[in-house]
Short mmCIF file of C-alpha atoms in Angstrom, two decimals:
data_model
loop_
_atom_site.label_atom_id
_atom_site.label_comp_id
_atom_site.label_asym_id
_atom_site.label_seq_id
_atom_site.Cartn_x
_atom_site.Cartn_y
_atom_site.Cartn_z
CA MET B 1 80.25 29.32 23.07
CA LEU B 2 83.51 29.10 24.82
CA LYS B 3 84.18 25.76 26.71
CA THR B 4 85.24 26.04 30.24
CA GLY B 5 88.03 24.65 31.47
CA ILE B 6 86.76 21.65 33.14
CA GLU B 7 84.49 21.07 29.80
CA THR B 8 88.16 20.99 27.78
CA TYR B 9 89.51 18.64 29.87
CA ARG B 10 86.61 16.06 29.84
CA ASP B 11 86.91 16.35 26.28
CA VAL B 12 90.65 15.51 26.05
CA GLN B 13 90.11 12.97 28.72
CA ARG B 14 87.24 11.25 26.58
CA THR B 15 89.77 11.14 23.40
CA THR B 16 92.63 9.80 25.43
CA LEU B 17 91.41 7.02 27.61
CA THR B 18 91.55 3.56 26.57
CA GLY B 19 88.85 1.30 26.17
CA ARG B 20 88.77 0.00 29.76
CA GLU B 21 89.47 3.22 31.24
CA LEU B 22 86.48 4.79 29.69
CA GLU B 23 84.44 1.71 30.65
CA ALA B 24 85.81 2.09 33.92
CA SER B 25 84.83 6.13 34.08
CA VAL B 26 81.15 5.61 32.89
CA LEU B 27 80.91 2.94 35.51
CA VAL B 28 82.23 5.66 38.38
CA LYS B 29 79.87 8.35 36.97
CA ALA B 30 76.80 6.10 37.00
CA ALA B 31 77.74 5.36 40.42
CA HIS B 32 77.89 8.69 41.69
CA LEU B 33 74.76 9.68 40.08
CA LEU B 34 73.22 7.05 41.93
CA LYS B 35 74.92 7.87 44.80
CA GLU B 36 73.84 11.20 44.55
CA CYS B 37 69.79 10.05 44.08
CA ARG B 38 70.23 7.75 47.66
CA ASP B 39 72.03 10.66 49.42
CA ARG B 40 69.72 13.38 48.59
CA TRP B 41 66.67 11.16 48.54
CA ASP B 42 64.41 13.64 50.46
CA GLU B 43 64.70 16.51 48.14
CA PRO B 44 62.06 17.65 45.95
CA ASP B 45 63.66 16.96 43.02
CA ARG B 46 64.26 13.44 43.56
CA THR B 47 62.03 11.81 40.87
CA GLU B 48 63.59 13.49 37.86
CA ARG B 49 67.11 13.05 39.52
CA LEU B 50 66.68 9.25 39.82
CA ASP B 51 64.74 8.89 36.29
CA ASN B 52 67.96 10.43 35.02
CA ALA B 53 70.47 7.98 37.14
CA LEU B 54 68.67 5.02 36.44
CA ARG B 55 68.37 5.52 32.59
CA TYR B 56 71.78 6.25 32.57
CA ASN B 57 72.58 3.60 34.31
CA GLN B 58 70.52 1.20 32.19
CA ARG B 59 71.89 2.60 28.97
CA LEU B 60 75.46 2.03 29.85
CA TRP B 61 74.75 -1.46 30.90
CA SER B 62 72.60 -1.87 27.98
CA LEU B 63 75.78 -1.04 25.83
CA PHE B 64 77.59 -3.51 27.72
CA GLN B 65 75.00 -6.55 26.99
CA ALA B 66 75.14 -5.51 23.38
CA GLU B 67 78.90 -5.49 23.19
CA LEU B 68 79.19 -9.02 25.28
CA SER B 69 76.65 -10.75 23.07
CA ARG B 70 78.56 -10.21 20.01
CA PRO B 71 79.98 -13.96 19.25
CA ASP B 72 83.34 -12.64 18.26
CA HIS B 73 83.71 -10.71 21.49
CA PRO B 74 87.61 -11.37 22.64
CA MET B 75 86.56 -11.98 26.42
CA PRO B 76 86.59 -15.70 27.69
CA LYS B 77 82.98 -16.83 27.50
CA LYS B 78 82.61 -17.97 30.93
CA LEU B 79 83.63 -13.92 32.08
CA ARG B 80 81.35 -12.83 29.25
CA GLU B 81 78.20 -15.31 30.34
CA ASP B 82 79.27 -13.95 33.98
CA LEU B 83 78.84 -10.15 33.21
CA LEU B 84 75.49 -11.03 30.92
CA SER B 85 74.04 -12.53 34.04
CA LEU B 86 75.01 -10.20 36.25
CA SER B 87 73.55 -7.12 33.88
CA LEU B 88 70.02 -9.09 33.59
CA PHE B 89 70.22 -8.57 37.65
CA ILE B 90 70.63 -4.87 37.00
CA ASP B 91 67.97 -4.71 34.75
CA LYS B 92 65.60 -6.31 37.00
CA ARG B 93 66.73 -4.51 39.86
CA THR B 94 66.47 -1.18 38.12
CA PHE B 95 62.88 -1.91 36.96
CA GLU B 96 62.53 -2.43 41.08
CA ILE B 97 63.43 0.75 41.98
CA MET B 98 61.15 2.36 39.04
CA ALA B 99 58.32 0.53 40.46
CA SER B 100 58.85 1.00 44.16
CA PRO B 101 61.42 3.41 44.58
CA SER B 102 63.61 3.19 47.86
CA PRO B 103 67.00 4.38 48.77
CA GLU B 104 68.35 1.11 50.20
CA LYS B 105 67.91 -0.75 46.66
CA ILE B 106 70.18 1.56 45.06
CA ASP B 107 73.03 0.59 46.83
CA ILE B 108 73.55 -3.07 45.31
CA LEU B 109 73.62 -1.09 41.89
CA ILE B 110 76.39 1.70 43.10
CA ASN B 111 78.47 -1.24 44.72
CA ILE B 112 78.35 -3.19 41.33
CA ASN B 113 79.53 -0.46 39.06
CA LEU B 114 82.22 0.66 41.29
CA ASN B 115 83.67 -2.80 41.75
CA ILE B 116 83.57 -3.35 38.09
CA ALA B 117 85.20 0.13 37.78
CA ALA B 118 87.87 -0.78 40.19
CA GLY B 119 88.52 -4.03 38.27
CA LEU B 120 88.62 -2.61 35.14
CA SER B 121 91.37 0.18 36.55
CA THR B 122 93.21 -3.09 38.07
CA LYS B 123 93.89 -4.60 34.74
CA ASN B 124 94.95 -1.50 33.33
CA THR B 125 97.64 -1.07 36.06
CA HIS B 126 98.70 -4.81 35.54
CA GLN B 127 99.07 -4.59 31.92
CA ARG B 128 101.28 -1.49 31.67
#
């Protein structure tokens, strides 16, 4: 099967991104999936869309948790601890949304993802 231009671009982008750029990229993707859920809340496929977005975000943050929990992780300990605490909040909010969905509860997840992604992008700019 032939790939479309956008699929080829995404494949190249995935293979050329640095670690921080990739992290920022997937955080932005998660934020957009969540934002789409919030913005299209009244559409019939809301439950499926919300489930997919929450699961994607949760898998992403679970990967961050696993990485940040490594004793040999190079990030400063205090920053790792702060991000791990933030990830626990994200877990808690995700379960709250699953138990009692409402569009307002999604905003904090969107904002956290976008702010962390912006911080990662800023660090990339300063490191070049």
